[in-house]
PDB file of C-alpha atoms in Angstrom:
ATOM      1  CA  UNK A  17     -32.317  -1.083  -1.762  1.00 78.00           C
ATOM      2  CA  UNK A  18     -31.246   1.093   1.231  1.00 90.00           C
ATOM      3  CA  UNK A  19     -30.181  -1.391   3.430  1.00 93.00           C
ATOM      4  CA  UNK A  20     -28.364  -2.978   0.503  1.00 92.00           C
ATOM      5  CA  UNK A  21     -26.688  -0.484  -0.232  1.00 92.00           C
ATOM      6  CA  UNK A  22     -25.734   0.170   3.638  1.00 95.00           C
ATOM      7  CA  UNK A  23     -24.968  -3.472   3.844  1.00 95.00           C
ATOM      8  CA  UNK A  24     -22.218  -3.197   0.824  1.00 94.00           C
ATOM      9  CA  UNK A  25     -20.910  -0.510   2.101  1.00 94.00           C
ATOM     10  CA  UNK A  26     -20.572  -1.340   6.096  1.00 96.00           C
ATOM     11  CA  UNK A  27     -18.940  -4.949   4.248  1.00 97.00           C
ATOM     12  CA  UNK A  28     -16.266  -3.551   1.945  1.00 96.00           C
ATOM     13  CA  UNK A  29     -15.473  -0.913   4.697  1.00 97.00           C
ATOM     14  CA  UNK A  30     -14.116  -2.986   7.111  1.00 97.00           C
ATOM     15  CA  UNK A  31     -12.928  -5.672   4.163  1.00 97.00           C
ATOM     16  CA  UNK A  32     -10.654  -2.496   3.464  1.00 96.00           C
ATOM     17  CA  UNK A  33      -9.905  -1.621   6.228  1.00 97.00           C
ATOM     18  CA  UNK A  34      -8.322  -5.495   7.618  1.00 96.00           C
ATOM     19  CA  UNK A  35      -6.926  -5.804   4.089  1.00 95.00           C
ATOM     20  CA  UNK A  36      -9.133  -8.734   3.456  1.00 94.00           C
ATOM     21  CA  UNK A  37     -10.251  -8.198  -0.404  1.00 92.00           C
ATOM     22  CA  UNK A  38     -13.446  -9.490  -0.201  1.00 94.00           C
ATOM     23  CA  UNK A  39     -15.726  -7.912  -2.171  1.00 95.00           C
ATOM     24  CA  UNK A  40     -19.544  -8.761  -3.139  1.00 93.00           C
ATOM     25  CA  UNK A  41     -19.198  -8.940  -6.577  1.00 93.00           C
ATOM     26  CA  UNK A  42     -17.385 -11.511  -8.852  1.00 92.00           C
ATOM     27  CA  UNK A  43     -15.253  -8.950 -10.242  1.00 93.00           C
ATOM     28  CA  UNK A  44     -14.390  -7.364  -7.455  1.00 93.00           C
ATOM     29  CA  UNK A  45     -14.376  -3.405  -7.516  1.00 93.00           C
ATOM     30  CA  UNK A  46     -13.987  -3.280 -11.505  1.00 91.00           C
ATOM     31  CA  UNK A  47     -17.421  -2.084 -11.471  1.00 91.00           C
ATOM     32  CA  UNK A  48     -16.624   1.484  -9.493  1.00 92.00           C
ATOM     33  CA  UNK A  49     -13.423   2.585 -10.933  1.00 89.00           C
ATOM     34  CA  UNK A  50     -14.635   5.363 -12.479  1.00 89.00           C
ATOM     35  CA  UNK A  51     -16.050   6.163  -8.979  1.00 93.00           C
ATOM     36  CA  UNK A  52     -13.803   8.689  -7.502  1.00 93.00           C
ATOM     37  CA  UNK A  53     -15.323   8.863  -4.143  1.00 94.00           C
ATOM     38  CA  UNK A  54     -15.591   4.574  -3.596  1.00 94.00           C
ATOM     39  CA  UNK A  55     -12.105   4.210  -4.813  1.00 95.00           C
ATOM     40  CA  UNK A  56     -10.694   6.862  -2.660  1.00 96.00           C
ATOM     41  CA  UNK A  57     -12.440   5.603   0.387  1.00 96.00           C
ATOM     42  CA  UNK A  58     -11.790   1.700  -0.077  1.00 97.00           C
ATOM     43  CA  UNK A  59      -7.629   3.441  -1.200  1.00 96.00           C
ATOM     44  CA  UNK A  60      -8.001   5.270   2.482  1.00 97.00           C
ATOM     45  CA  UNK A  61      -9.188   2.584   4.086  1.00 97.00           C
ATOM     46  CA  UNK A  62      -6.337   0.363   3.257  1.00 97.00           C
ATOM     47  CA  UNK A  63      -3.897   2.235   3.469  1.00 96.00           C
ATOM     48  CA  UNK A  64      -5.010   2.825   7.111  1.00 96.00           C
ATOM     49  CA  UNK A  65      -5.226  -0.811   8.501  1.00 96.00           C
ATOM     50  CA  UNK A  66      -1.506  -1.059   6.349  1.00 96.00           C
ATOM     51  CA  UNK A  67       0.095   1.149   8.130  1.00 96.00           C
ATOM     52  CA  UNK A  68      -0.729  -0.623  11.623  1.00 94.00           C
ATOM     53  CA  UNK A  69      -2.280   0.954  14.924  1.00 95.00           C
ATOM     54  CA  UNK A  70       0.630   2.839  16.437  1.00 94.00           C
ATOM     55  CA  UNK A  71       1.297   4.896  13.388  1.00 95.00           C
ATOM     56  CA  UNK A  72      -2.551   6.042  13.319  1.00 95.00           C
ATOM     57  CA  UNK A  73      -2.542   6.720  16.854  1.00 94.00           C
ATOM     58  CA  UNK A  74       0.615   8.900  16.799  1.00 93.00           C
ATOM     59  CA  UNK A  75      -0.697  10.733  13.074  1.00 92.00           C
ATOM     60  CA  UNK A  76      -4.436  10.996  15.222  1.00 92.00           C
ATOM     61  CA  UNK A  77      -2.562  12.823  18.480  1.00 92.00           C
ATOM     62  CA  UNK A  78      -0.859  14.952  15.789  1.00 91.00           C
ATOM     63  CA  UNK A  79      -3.965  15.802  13.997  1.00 90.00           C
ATOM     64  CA  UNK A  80      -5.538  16.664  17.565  1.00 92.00           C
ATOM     65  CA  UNK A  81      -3.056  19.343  18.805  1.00 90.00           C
ATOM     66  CA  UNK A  82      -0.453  17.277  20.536  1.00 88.00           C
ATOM     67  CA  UNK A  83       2.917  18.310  19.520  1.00 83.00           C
ATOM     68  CA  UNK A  84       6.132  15.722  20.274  1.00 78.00           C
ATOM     69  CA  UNK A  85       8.746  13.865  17.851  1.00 82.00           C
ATOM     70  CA  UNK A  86       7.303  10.971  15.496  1.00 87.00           C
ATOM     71  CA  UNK A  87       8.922   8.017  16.743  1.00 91.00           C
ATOM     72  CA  UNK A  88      11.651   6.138  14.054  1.00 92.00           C
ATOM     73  CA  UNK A  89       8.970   3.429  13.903  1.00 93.00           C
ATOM     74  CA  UNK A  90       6.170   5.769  12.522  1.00 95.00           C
ATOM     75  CA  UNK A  91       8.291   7.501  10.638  1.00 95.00           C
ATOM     76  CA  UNK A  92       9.907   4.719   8.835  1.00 95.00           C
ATOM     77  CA  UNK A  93       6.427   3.228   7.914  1.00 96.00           C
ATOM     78  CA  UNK A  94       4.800   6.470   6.872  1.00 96.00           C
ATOM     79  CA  UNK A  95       7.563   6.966   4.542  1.00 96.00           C
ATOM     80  CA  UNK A  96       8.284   3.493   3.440  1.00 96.00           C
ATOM     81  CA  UNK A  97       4.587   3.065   2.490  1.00 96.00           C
ATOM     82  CA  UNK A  98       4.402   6.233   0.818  1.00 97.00           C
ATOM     83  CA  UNK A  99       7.074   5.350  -1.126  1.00 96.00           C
ATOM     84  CA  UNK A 100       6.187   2.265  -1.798  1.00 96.00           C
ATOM     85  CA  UNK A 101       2.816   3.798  -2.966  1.00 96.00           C
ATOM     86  CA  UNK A 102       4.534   6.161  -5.146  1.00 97.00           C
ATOM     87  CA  UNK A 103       6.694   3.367  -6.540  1.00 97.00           C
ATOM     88  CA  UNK A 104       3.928   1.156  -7.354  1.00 96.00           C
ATOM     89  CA  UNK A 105       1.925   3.717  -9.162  1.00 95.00           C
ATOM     90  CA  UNK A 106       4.598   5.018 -11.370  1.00 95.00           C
ATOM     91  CA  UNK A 107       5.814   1.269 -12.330  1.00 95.00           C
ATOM     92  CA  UNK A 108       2.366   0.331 -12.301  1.00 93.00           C
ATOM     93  CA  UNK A 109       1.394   2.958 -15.332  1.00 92.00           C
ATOM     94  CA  UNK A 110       4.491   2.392 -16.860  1.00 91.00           C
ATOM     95  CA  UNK A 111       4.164  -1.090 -17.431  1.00 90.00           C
ATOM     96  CA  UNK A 112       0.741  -0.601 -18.807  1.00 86.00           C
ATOM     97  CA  UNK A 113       0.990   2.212 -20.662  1.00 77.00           C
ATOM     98  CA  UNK A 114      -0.563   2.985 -23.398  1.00 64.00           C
ATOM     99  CA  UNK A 115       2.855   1.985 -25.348  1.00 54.00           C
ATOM    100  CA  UNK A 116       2.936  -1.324 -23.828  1.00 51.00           C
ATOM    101  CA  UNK A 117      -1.101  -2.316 -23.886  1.00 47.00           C
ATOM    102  CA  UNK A 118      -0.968  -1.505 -27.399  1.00 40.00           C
ATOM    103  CA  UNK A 119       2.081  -4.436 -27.696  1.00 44.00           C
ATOM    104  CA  UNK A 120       0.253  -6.620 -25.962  1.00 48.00           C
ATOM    105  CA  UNK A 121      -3.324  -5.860 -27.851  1.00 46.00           C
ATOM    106  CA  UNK A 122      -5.010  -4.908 -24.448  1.00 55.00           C
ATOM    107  CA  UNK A 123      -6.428  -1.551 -22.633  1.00 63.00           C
ATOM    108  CA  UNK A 124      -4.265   1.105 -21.008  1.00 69.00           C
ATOM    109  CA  UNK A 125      -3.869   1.503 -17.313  1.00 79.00           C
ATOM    110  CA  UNK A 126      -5.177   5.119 -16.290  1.00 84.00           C
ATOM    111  CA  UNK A 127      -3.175   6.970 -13.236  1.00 87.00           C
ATOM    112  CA  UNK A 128      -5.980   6.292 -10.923  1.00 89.00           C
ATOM    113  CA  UNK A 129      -5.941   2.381 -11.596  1.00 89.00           C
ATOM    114  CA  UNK A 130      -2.174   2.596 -11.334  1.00 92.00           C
ATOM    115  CA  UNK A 131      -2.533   4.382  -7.957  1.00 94.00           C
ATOM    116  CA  UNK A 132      -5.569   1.868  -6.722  1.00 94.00           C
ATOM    117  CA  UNK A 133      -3.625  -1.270  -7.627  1.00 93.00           C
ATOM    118  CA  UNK A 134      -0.495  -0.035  -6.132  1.00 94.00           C
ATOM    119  CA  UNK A 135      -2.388   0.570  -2.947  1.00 95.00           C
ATOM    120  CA  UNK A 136      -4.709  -2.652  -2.862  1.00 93.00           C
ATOM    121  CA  UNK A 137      -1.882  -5.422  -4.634  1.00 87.00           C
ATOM    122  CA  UNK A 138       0.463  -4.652  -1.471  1.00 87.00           C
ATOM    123  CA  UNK A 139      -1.766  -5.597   1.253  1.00 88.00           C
ATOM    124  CA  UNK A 140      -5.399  -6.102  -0.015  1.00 91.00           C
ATOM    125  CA  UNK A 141      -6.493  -8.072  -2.855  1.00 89.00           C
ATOM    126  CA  UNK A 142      -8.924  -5.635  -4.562  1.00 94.00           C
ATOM    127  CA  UNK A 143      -8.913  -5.006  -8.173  1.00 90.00           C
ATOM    128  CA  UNK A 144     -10.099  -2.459 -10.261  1.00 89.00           C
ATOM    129  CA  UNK A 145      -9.183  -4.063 -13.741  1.00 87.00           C
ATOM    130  CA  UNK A 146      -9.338  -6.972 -14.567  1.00 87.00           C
ATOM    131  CA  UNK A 147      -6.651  -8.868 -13.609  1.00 87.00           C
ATOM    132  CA  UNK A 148      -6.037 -11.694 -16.069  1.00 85.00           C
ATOM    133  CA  UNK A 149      -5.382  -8.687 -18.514  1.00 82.00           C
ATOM    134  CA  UNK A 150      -2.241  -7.562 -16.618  1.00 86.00           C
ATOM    135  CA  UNK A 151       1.414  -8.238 -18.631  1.00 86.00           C
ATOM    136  CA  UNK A 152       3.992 -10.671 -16.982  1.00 90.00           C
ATOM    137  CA  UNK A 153       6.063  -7.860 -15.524  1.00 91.00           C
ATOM    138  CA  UNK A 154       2.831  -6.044 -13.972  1.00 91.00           C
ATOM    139  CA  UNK A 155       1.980  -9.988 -12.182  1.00 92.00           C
ATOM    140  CA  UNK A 156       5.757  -9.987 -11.216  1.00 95.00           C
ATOM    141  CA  UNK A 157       5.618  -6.415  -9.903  1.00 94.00           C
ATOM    142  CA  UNK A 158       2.289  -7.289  -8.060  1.00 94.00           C
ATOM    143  CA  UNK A 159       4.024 -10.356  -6.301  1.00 95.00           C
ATOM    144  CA  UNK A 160       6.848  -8.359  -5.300  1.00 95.00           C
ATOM    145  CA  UNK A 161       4.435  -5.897  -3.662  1.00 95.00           C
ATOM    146  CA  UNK A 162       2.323  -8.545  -2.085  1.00 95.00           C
ATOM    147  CA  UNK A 163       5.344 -10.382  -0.246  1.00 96.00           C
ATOM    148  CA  UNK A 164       6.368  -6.358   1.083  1.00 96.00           C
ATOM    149  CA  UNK A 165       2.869  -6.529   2.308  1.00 95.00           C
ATOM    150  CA  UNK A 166       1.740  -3.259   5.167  1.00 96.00           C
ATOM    151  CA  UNK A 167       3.744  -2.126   8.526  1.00 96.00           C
ATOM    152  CA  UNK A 168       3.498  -4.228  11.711  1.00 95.00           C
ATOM    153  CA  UNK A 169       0.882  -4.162  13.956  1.00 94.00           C
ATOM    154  CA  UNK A 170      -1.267  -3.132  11.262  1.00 94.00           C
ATOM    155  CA  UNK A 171      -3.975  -5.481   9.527  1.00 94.00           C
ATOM    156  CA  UNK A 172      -2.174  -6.625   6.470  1.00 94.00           C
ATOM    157  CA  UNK A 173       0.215  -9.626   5.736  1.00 92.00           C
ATOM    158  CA  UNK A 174       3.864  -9.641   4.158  1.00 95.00           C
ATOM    159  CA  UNK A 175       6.884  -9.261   5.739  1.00 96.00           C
ATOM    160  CA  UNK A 176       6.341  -5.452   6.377  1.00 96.00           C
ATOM    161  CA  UNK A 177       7.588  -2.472   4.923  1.00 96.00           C
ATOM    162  CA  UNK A 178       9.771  -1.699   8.022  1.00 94.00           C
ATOM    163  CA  UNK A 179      12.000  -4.778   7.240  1.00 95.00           C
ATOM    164  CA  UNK A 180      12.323  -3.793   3.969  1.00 96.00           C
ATOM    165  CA  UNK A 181      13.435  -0.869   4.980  1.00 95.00           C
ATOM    166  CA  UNK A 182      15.921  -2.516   7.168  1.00 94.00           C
ATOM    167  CA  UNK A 183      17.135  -4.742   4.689  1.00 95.00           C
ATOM    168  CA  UNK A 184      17.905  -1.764   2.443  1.00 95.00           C
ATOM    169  CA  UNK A 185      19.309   0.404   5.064  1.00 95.00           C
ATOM    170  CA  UNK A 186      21.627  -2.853   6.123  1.00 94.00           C
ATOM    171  CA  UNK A 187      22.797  -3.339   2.186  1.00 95.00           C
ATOM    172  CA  UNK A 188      23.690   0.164   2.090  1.00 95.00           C
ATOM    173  CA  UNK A 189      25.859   0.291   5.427  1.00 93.00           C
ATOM    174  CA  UNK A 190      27.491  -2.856   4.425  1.00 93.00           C
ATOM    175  CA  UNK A 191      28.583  -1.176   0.710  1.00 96.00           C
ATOM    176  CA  UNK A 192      29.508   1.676   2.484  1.00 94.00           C
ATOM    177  CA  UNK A 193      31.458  -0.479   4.951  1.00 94.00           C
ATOM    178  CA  UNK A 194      29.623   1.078   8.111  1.00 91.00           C
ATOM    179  CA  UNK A 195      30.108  -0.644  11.333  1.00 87.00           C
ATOM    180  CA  UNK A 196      26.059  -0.052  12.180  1.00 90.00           C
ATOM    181  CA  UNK A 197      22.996   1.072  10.451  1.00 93.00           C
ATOM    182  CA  UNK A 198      21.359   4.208  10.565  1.00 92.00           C
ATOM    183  CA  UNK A 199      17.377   5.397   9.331  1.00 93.00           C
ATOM    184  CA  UNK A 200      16.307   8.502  10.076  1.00 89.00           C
ATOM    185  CA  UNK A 201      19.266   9.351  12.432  1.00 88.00           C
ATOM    186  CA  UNK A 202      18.780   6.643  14.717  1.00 90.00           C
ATOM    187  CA  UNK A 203      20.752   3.839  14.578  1.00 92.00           C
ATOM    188  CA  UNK A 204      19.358   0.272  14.674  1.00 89.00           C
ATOM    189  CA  UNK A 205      21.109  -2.374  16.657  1.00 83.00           C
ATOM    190  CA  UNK A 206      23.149  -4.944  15.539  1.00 77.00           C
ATOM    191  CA  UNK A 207      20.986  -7.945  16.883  1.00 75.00           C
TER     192      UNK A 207
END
């Protein structure tokens, strides 16, 4: 039962960490979402191998002593997927709130599921609910997320946060009729 339970955990580690959403059981991590201390590590894990290698080596110099600026690219992807996290949690509960699950004749969403799914649907694949009890907009929203995906050079799929955030930063200098755009007071070439 020890090296089971070693085995399970050394496997959905590093299936958290690459983003990979495999998990050992058939209904995925359903089974431990009232486990604090698994969800928060598998959450950790992913959001770690999302947010890509250069980010973690610049927040791991910081965390050691170093001092110097966080380059635009960290920056832009610890704030885009915090955001996005954020985003994702709060739409996430709304949408299956206790108002609307009691439309739709199913089980509310609790914060912490909100929070795990917003984390896991971007770049992962876990679940802690079962999914084929989500409403349409939830399965939209979830899409949505998935295409986002994590942060290049990181370990999940998508077309990245970072050109997200490009995209919006380029909508809002062309409504604003800027000549150039500009995130995080560095402005991003044209090409």
């Amino acid at each position: 039962a020890t090296w089971d339970a070693l085995w399970f955990g050394i496997f959905h580690s590093i299936s958290a960490f690459c983003n990979a959403g495999f998990a050992l059981q058939p209904d995925s991590l359903e089974g431990f979402s009232a486990n604090p201390t698994i969800m928060s590590t598998i959450s950790i894990l992913i959001i770690m191998g999302g947010l890509g290698f250069i980010p973690l080596s610049v927040v791991a110099r910081r965390m050691i002593g170093q001092k110097g600026r966080l380059g635009t690219h960290t920056q832009v992807a610890l704030v885009g997927t915090l955001s996005l996290l954020v985003l994702g949690t709060v739409l996430f509960w709304l949408l299956e709130s206790p108002v609307s699950a009691v439309r739709a004749g199913s089980e509310s969403m609790s914060i912490g599921d909100a929070m795990f799914q917003s984390i896991t649907l971007r770049t992962a694949g876990f679940n802690s609910i079962p999914m084929d009890g989500l409403s349409e907009p939830s399965v939209l929203l979830s899409m949505a997320f998935m295409f986002v995906g994590g942060c290049p050079g990181g370990t999940a799929g998508g077309i990245k946060v970072t050109t997200v955030v490009i995209l919006i930063f380029s909508v809002r200098a062309l409504l604003r009729d800027e000549t150039h755009v500009e995130i995080m007071k560095r402005t991003v070439p044209e090409r």
